[in-house]
Amino acid sequence: MMRTHRFALLLFSFCLLFFGCAKKTVSLEEIALSGEWDTLLQASQRDFSRTYQRSALYYQALAQYMKGDSAQALASLELYLALSEGEQPSLGARTLIVATASNRGKPELVIEHAKALAEQDALQIPSAQAWYRALVETGQGDEANRVFLTHLRSTLDEVQYAQLLVESKASGPQLKQAFAHLSLQQVFELLRLASVQNGEVDWMTDVLALAREYEQLEMTQSQRKLLYALLAQLSAKAEQRVLANKYTTLAESI
């Protein structure tokens, strides 16, 4: 949800910069800035049915995205691109494409439009983070490192960097190095985040192995109970049922 709000702020700024010159678009812009997403969706759909202008599709997609329907938002944006006829997408549209494609597991689309935003000097932090995640997901480690060093390094603290790695499903060694600088409570929060990711079994197995290393540390009973509960969740995600049962029992015994 926080990621959605960050993208929304960027999209509103692009509304002001790039869509304020056409009267019909100003009306849609004003609705967008009011946050009335149902009204914006209806108005943009009516506008598009009359004019078939791609700008209406941008607002339609924005409303759908902000209402939590990334699938429909991406479909609207794909139609937007199809109607472009060689004309470049607006910066606002590219930013929204990055956001929706990231949510829908379309890393190639994220990479294409985030790169274009960077070339136009319009890449903002949420889009850069989505770009980084997409590059890691597609195995483009060198390019991911370049994007991180160029666009993200100076913007993230240690916790934010570790969170980005978890969201990117980075390798076990990368996670271990990042976690080494964090407090136990911060590590637990990130392990909780990892446990709800839709990661491959191999990645979950790597996270589980890292999490099990914390069993050797001294901690309070409440912290150990939490660790065992997290280990049970990670074990289940890694399809290791025996371990999941073991850690569930240990958590319940404290």
CSV table of C-alpha atoms in Angstrom, one decimal:
chain,number,residue,atom,x,y,z
A,1,MET,CA,0.0,0.0,0.0
A,2,MET,CA,2.8,2.4,0.8
A,3,ARG,CA,4.3,1.7,-2.6
A,4,THR,CA,1.0,2.6,-4.2
A,5,HIS,CA,0.8,5.9,-2.4
A,6,ARG,CA,4.4,6.8,-3.4
A,7,PHE,CA,3.6,6.1,-7.0
A,8,ALA,CA,0.4,8.1,-6.7
A,9,LEU,CA,2.2,11.3,-5.6
A,10,LEU,CA,4.5,11.0,-8.7
A,11,LEU,CA,1.6,10.4,-11.0
A,12,PHE,CA,-0.2,13.5,-9.7
A,13,SER,CA,2.8,15.6,-10.4
A,14,PHE,CA,3.0,14.3,-13.9
A,15,CYS,CA,-0.7,15.1,-14.3
A,16,LEU,CA,0.0,18.8,-13.5
A,17,LEU,CA,3.1,19.0,-15.7
A,18,PHE,CA,1.9,17.2,-18.8
A,19,PHE,CA,-1.9,17.2,-19.0
A,20,GLY,CA,-2.8,20.7,-18.0
A,21,CYS,CA,-3.1,22.2,-21.5
A,22,ALA,CA,-6.2,20.4,-22.8
A,23,LYS,CA,-9.6,21.4,-21.4
A,24,LYS,CA,-11.1,17.9,-21.4
A,25,THR,CA,-8.0,16.6,-19.7
A,26,VAL,CA,-8.0,19.3,-17.1
A,27,SER,CA,-11.4,18.0,-15.9
A,28,LEU,CA,-10.0,14.5,-15.6
A,29,GLU,CA,-6.9,15.9,-13.9
A,30,GLU,CA,-9.0,17.8,-11.3
A,31,ILE,CA,-11.0,14.6,-10.5
A,32,ALA,CA,-7.7,12.7,-10.1
A,33,LEU,CA,-6.3,15.3,-7.8
A,34,SER,CA,-9.4,15.1,-5.7
A,35,GLY,CA,-8.9,11.3,-5.2
A,36,GLU,CA,-12.4,10.4,-6.4
A,37,TRP,CA,-11.4,7.2,-8.1
A,38,ASP,CA,-14.9,5.9,-8.9
A,39,THR,CA,-15.8,9.3,-10.4
A,40,LEU,CA,-12.5,9.4,-12.4
A,41,LEU,CA,-13.0,5.9,-13.7
A,42,GLN,CA,-16.5,6.7,-15.0
A,43,ALA,CA,-15.5,10.1,-16.4
A,44,SER,CA,-12.4,8.7,-18.2
A,45,GLN,CA,-14.4,5.8,-19.7
A,46,ARG,CA,-17.0,8.2,-21.0
A,47,ASP,CA,-14.3,10.5,-22.4
A,48,PHE,CA,-12.6,7.6,-24.2
A,49,SER,CA,-15.9,6.3,-25.6
A,50,ARG,CA,-16.4,9.7,-27.2
A,51,THR,CA,-12.9,10.7,-28.3
A,52,TYR,CA,-10.8,7.5,-28.4
A,53,GLN,CA,-7.9,9.7,-27.2
A,54,ARG,CA,-5.2,7.9,-25.3
A,55,SER,CA,-5.0,10.5,-22.6
A,56,ALA,CA,-8.4,9.3,-21.3
A,57,LEU,CA,-6.9,5.8,-21.0
A,58,TYR,CA,-4.2,7.1,-18.8
A,59,TYR,CA,-6.7,8.4,-16.3
A,60,GLN,CA,-8.8,5.3,-16.6
A,61,ALA,CA,-5.7,3.2,-15.8
A,62,LEU,CA,-4.8,5.6,-12.9
A,63,ALA,CA,-8.2,5.2,-11.4
A,64,GLN,CA,-8.1,1.4,-11.8
A,65,TYR,CA,-4.6,1.2,-10.2
A,66,MET,CA,-5.6,3.4,-7.3
A,67,LYS,CA,-8.7,1.2,-6.7
A,68,GLY,CA,-6.4,-1.8,-6.4
A,69,ASP,CA,-7.1,-3.3,-9.8
A,70,SER,CA,-3.6,-3.5,-11.3
A,71,ALA,CA,-4.7,-6.1,-13.9
A,72,GLN,CA,-7.3,-3.8,-15.5
A,73,ALA,CA,-5.0,-0.8,-15.2
A,74,LEU,CA,-2.3,-2.7,-17.1
A,75,ALA,CA,-4.8,-3.7,-19.8
A,76,SER,CA,-5.8,0.0,-20.2
A,77,LEU,CA,-2.2,1.0,-20.5
A,78,GLU,CA,-1.5,-1.7,-23.1
A,79,LEU,CA,-4.4,-0.2,-25.1
A,80,TYR,CA,-2.9,3.2,-24.5
A,81,LEU,CA,0.4,2.0,-26.0
A,82,ALA,CA,-1.4,0.4,-28.9
A,83,LEU,CA,-3.0,3.7,-29.8
A,84,SER,CA,0.2,5.7,-29.5
A,85,GLU,CA,1.0,5.2,-33.3
A,86,GLY,CA,4.7,5.9,-32.9
A,87,GLU,CA,4.1,8.7,-30.4
A,88,GLN,CA,6.1,8.4,-27.2
A,89,PRO,CA,4.2,7.7,-24.0
A,90,SER,CA,3.9,10.6,-21.5
A,91,LEU,CA,6.2,10.5,-18.5
A,92,GLY,CA,3.1,10.0,-16.3
A,93,ALA,CA,2.0,7.0,-18.4
A,94,ARG,CA,5.5,5.5,-18.2
A,95,THR,CA,5.6,5.9,-14.5
A,96,LEU,CA,2.2,4.2,-14.2
A,97,ILE,CA,3.3,1.4,-16.5
A,98,VAL,CA,6.3,0.7,-14.3
A,99,ALA,CA,4.0,0.6,-11.2
A,100,THR,CA,1.3,-1.7,-12.7
A,101,ALA,CA,3.8,-3.9,-14.5
A,102,SER,CA,5.7,-4.3,-11.3
A,103,ASN,CA,2.6,-5.4,-9.4
A,104,ARG,CA,1.6,-7.8,-12.2
A,105,GLY,CA,4.9,-9.5,-12.5
A,106,LYS,CA,5.9,-8.1,-15.9
A,107,PRO,CA,9.6,-7.3,-15.3
A,108,GLU,CA,10.4,-6.8,-19.0
A,109,LEU,CA,7.8,-4.0,-19.2
A,110,VAL,CA,9.2,-2.5,-16.0
A,111,ILE,CA,12.7,-2.5,-17.4
A,112,GLU,CA,11.7,-1.0,-20.8
A,113,HIS,CA,9.8,2.0,-19.3
A,114,ALA,CA,12.0,2.6,-16.3
A,115,LYS,CA,15.0,2.8,-18.6
A,116,ALA,CA,13.1,5.3,-20.8
A,117,LEU,CA,12.3,7.4,-17.7
A,118,ALA,CA,16.0,7.4,-16.8
A,119,GLU,CA,17.0,8.5,-20.3
A,120,GLN,CA,14.5,11.4,-20.0
A,121,ASP,CA,15.9,12.3,-16.5
A,122,ALA,CA,12.4,11.6,-15.0
A,123,LEU,CA,13.1,8.5,-13.0
A,124,GLN,CA,11.9,8.8,-9.4
A,125,ILE,CA,12.8,6.5,-6.5
A,126,PRO,CA,9.7,4.2,-6.6
A,127,SER,CA,10.3,3.6,-10.3
A,128,ALA,CA,14.0,3.0,-9.7
A,129,GLN,CA,13.3,0.5,-7.0
A,130,ALA,CA,10.8,-1.3,-9.3
A,131,TRP,CA,13.5,-1.3,-12.0
A,132,TYR,CA,16.1,-2.8,-9.6
A,133,ARG,CA,13.7,-5.5,-8.5
A,134,ALA,CA,12.9,-6.4,-12.2
A,135,LEU,CA,16.6,-6.6,-13.1
A,136,VAL,CA,17.3,-8.9,-10.1
A,137,GLU,CA,14.3,-11.0,-11.0
A,138,THR,CA,15.5,-11.5,-14.6
A,139,GLY,CA,19.0,-12.3,-13.5
A,140,GLN,CA,20.6,-9.1,-14.8
A,141,GLY,CA,22.8,-8.6,-11.7
A,142,ASP,CA,25.4,-6.3,-13.3
A,143,GLU,CA,22.7,-3.9,-14.6
A,144,ALA,CA,20.9,-4.1,-11.3
A,145,ASN,CA,24.1,-3.0,-9.5
A,146,ARG,CA,24.5,-0.2,-11.9
A,147,VAL,CA,20.9,1.0,-11.3
A,148,PHE,CA,21.4,0.8,-7.6
A,149,LEU,CA,24.7,2.7,-7.6
A,150,THR,CA,23.3,5.4,-10.0
A,151,HIS,CA,19.8,5.9,-8.8
A,152,LEU,CA,19.3,4.4,-5.3
A,153,ARG,CA,22.5,4.2,-3.3
A,154,SER,CA,22.2,7.7,-1.8
A,155,THR,CA,18.5,7.4,-1.1
A,156,LEU,CA,18.2,4.3,1.1
A,157,ASP,CA,19.3,3.6,4.6
A,158,GLU,CA,20.4,0.2,5.7
A,159,VAL,CA,16.9,-1.1,6.5
A,160,GLN,CA,15.4,0.2,3.3
A,161,TYR,CA,18.2,-1.4,1.3
A,162,ALA,CA,17.7,-4.7,3.0
A,163,GLN,CA,14.0,-4.4,2.3
A,164,LEU,CA,14.6,-3.8,-1.3
A,165,LEU,CA,16.8,-6.9,-1.5
A,166,VAL,CA,14.0,-9.0,0.1
A,167,GLU,CA,11.4,-7.6,-2.3
A,168,SER,CA,13.8,-8.3,-5.2
A,169,LYS,CA,14.3,-11.9,-3.9
A,170,ALA,CA,18.0,-11.3,-3.9
A,171,SER,CA,20.4,-14.2,-3.2
A,172,GLY,CA,21.1,-15.6,0.3
A,173,PRO,CA,24.6,-14.1,0.5
A,174,GLN,CA,23.3,-10.7,-0.4
A,175,LEU,CA,20.6,-10.8,2.2
A,176,LYS,CA,23.1,-12.1,4.8
A,177,GLN,CA,25.4,-9.2,4.2
A,178,ALA,CA,22.6,-6.7,4.4
A,179,PHE,CA,21.1,-8.2,7.5
A,180,ALA,CA,24.4,-8.1,9.3
A,181,HIS,CA,24.0,-4.3,9.8
A,182,LEU,CA,20.5,-4.6,11.3
A,183,SER,CA,19.1,-5.1,14.8
A,184,LEU,CA,17.4,-8.4,15.6
A,185,GLN,CA,14.0,-6.7,15.5
A,186,GLN,CA,14.7,-5.3,12.1
A,187,VAL,CA,15.8,-8.7,10.9
A,188,PHE,CA,12.6,-10.3,12.2
A,189,GLU,CA,10.5,-7.7,10.3
A,190,LEU,CA,12.3,-8.5,7.1
A,191,LEU,CA,12.0,-12.2,7.7
A,192,ARG,CA,8.3,-11.6,8.1
A,193,LEU,CA,8.2,-9.8,4.8
A,194,ALA,CA,10.1,-12.6,3.2
A,195,SER,CA,7.6,-15.1,4.5
A,196,VAL,CA,4.7,-13.5,2.6
A,197,GLN,CA,6.6,-13.1,-0.7
A,198,ASN,CA,5.6,-15.3,-3.6
A,199,GLY,CA,9.1,-16.6,-4.1
A,200,GLU,CA,10.4,-19.8,-5.6
A,201,VAL,CA,11.1,-22.7,-3.3
A,202,ASP,CA,14.8,-22.4,-3.8
A,203,TRP,CA,14.7,-18.7,-2.7
A,204,MET,CA,12.6,-19.6,0.3
A,205,THR,CA,15.1,-22.3,1.2
A,206,ASP,CA,17.9,-19.8,1.1
A,207,VAL,CA,16.0,-17.4,3.3
A,208,LEU,CA,15.2,-20.3,5.7
A,209,ALA,CA,18.8,-21.2,5.9
A,210,LEU,CA,19.7,-17.6,6.8
A,211,ALA,CA,17.0,-17.3,9.4
A,212,ARG,CA,18.1,-20.5,11.1
A,213,GLU,CA,21.5,-19.0,11.8
A,214,TYR,CA,19.7,-16.7,14.3
A,215,GLU,CA,18.8,-19.6,16.5
A,216,GLN,CA,22.3,-19.5,17.9
A,217,LEU,CA,22.0,-15.9,19.2
A,218,GLU,CA,21.0,-14.9,22.7
A,219,MET,CA,17.5,-13.3,22.8
A,220,THR,CA,14.5,-12.9,25.0
A,221,GLN,CA,11.8,-15.5,25.2
A,222,SER,CA,9.4,-13.4,23.3
A,223,GLN,CA,12.0,-12.9,20.6
A,224,ARG,CA,12.7,-16.6,20.4
A,225,LYS,CA,9.0,-17.4,20.2
A,226,LEU,CA,8.7,-14.9,17.3
A,227,LEU,CA,11.8,-16.4,15.6
A,228,TYR,CA,10.3,-19.9,15.8
A,229,ALA,CA,7.0,-18.7,14.4
A,230,LEU,CA,8.8,-17.1,11.5
A,231,LEU,CA,10.9,-20.2,10.9
A,232,ALA,CA,7.7,-22.3,10.8
A,233,GLN,CA,6.3,-20.0,8.1
A,234,LEU,CA,9.5,-20.0,6.1
A,235,SER,CA,9.8,-23.8,6.4
A,236,ALA,CA,6.3,-24.2,5.1
A,237,LYS,CA,7.0,-21.9,2.1
A,238,ALA,CA,10.2,-23.9,1.5
A,239,GLU,CA,8.1,-27.0,1.4
A,240,GLN,CA,9.9,-28.5,4.4
A,241,ARG,CA,7.0,-29.8,6.4
A,242,VAL,CA,9.0,-31.6,9.1
A,243,LEU,CA,10.8,-28.4,10.0
A,244,ALA,CA,7.6,-26.4,9.8
A,245,ASN,CA,6.0,-28.8,12.4
A,246,LYS,CA,9.1,-28.7,14.5
A,247,TYR,CA,9.2,-24.9,14.7
A,248,THR,CA,5.5,-24.6,15.2
A,249,THR,CA,5.8,-26.9,18.2
A,250,LEU,CA,8.8,-24.9,19.6
A,251,ALA,CA,6.9,-21.6,19.2
A,252,GLU,CA,3.9,-23.0,21.0
A,253,SER,CA,6.0,-24.3,23.9
A,254,ILE,CA,7.3,-20.9,24.9
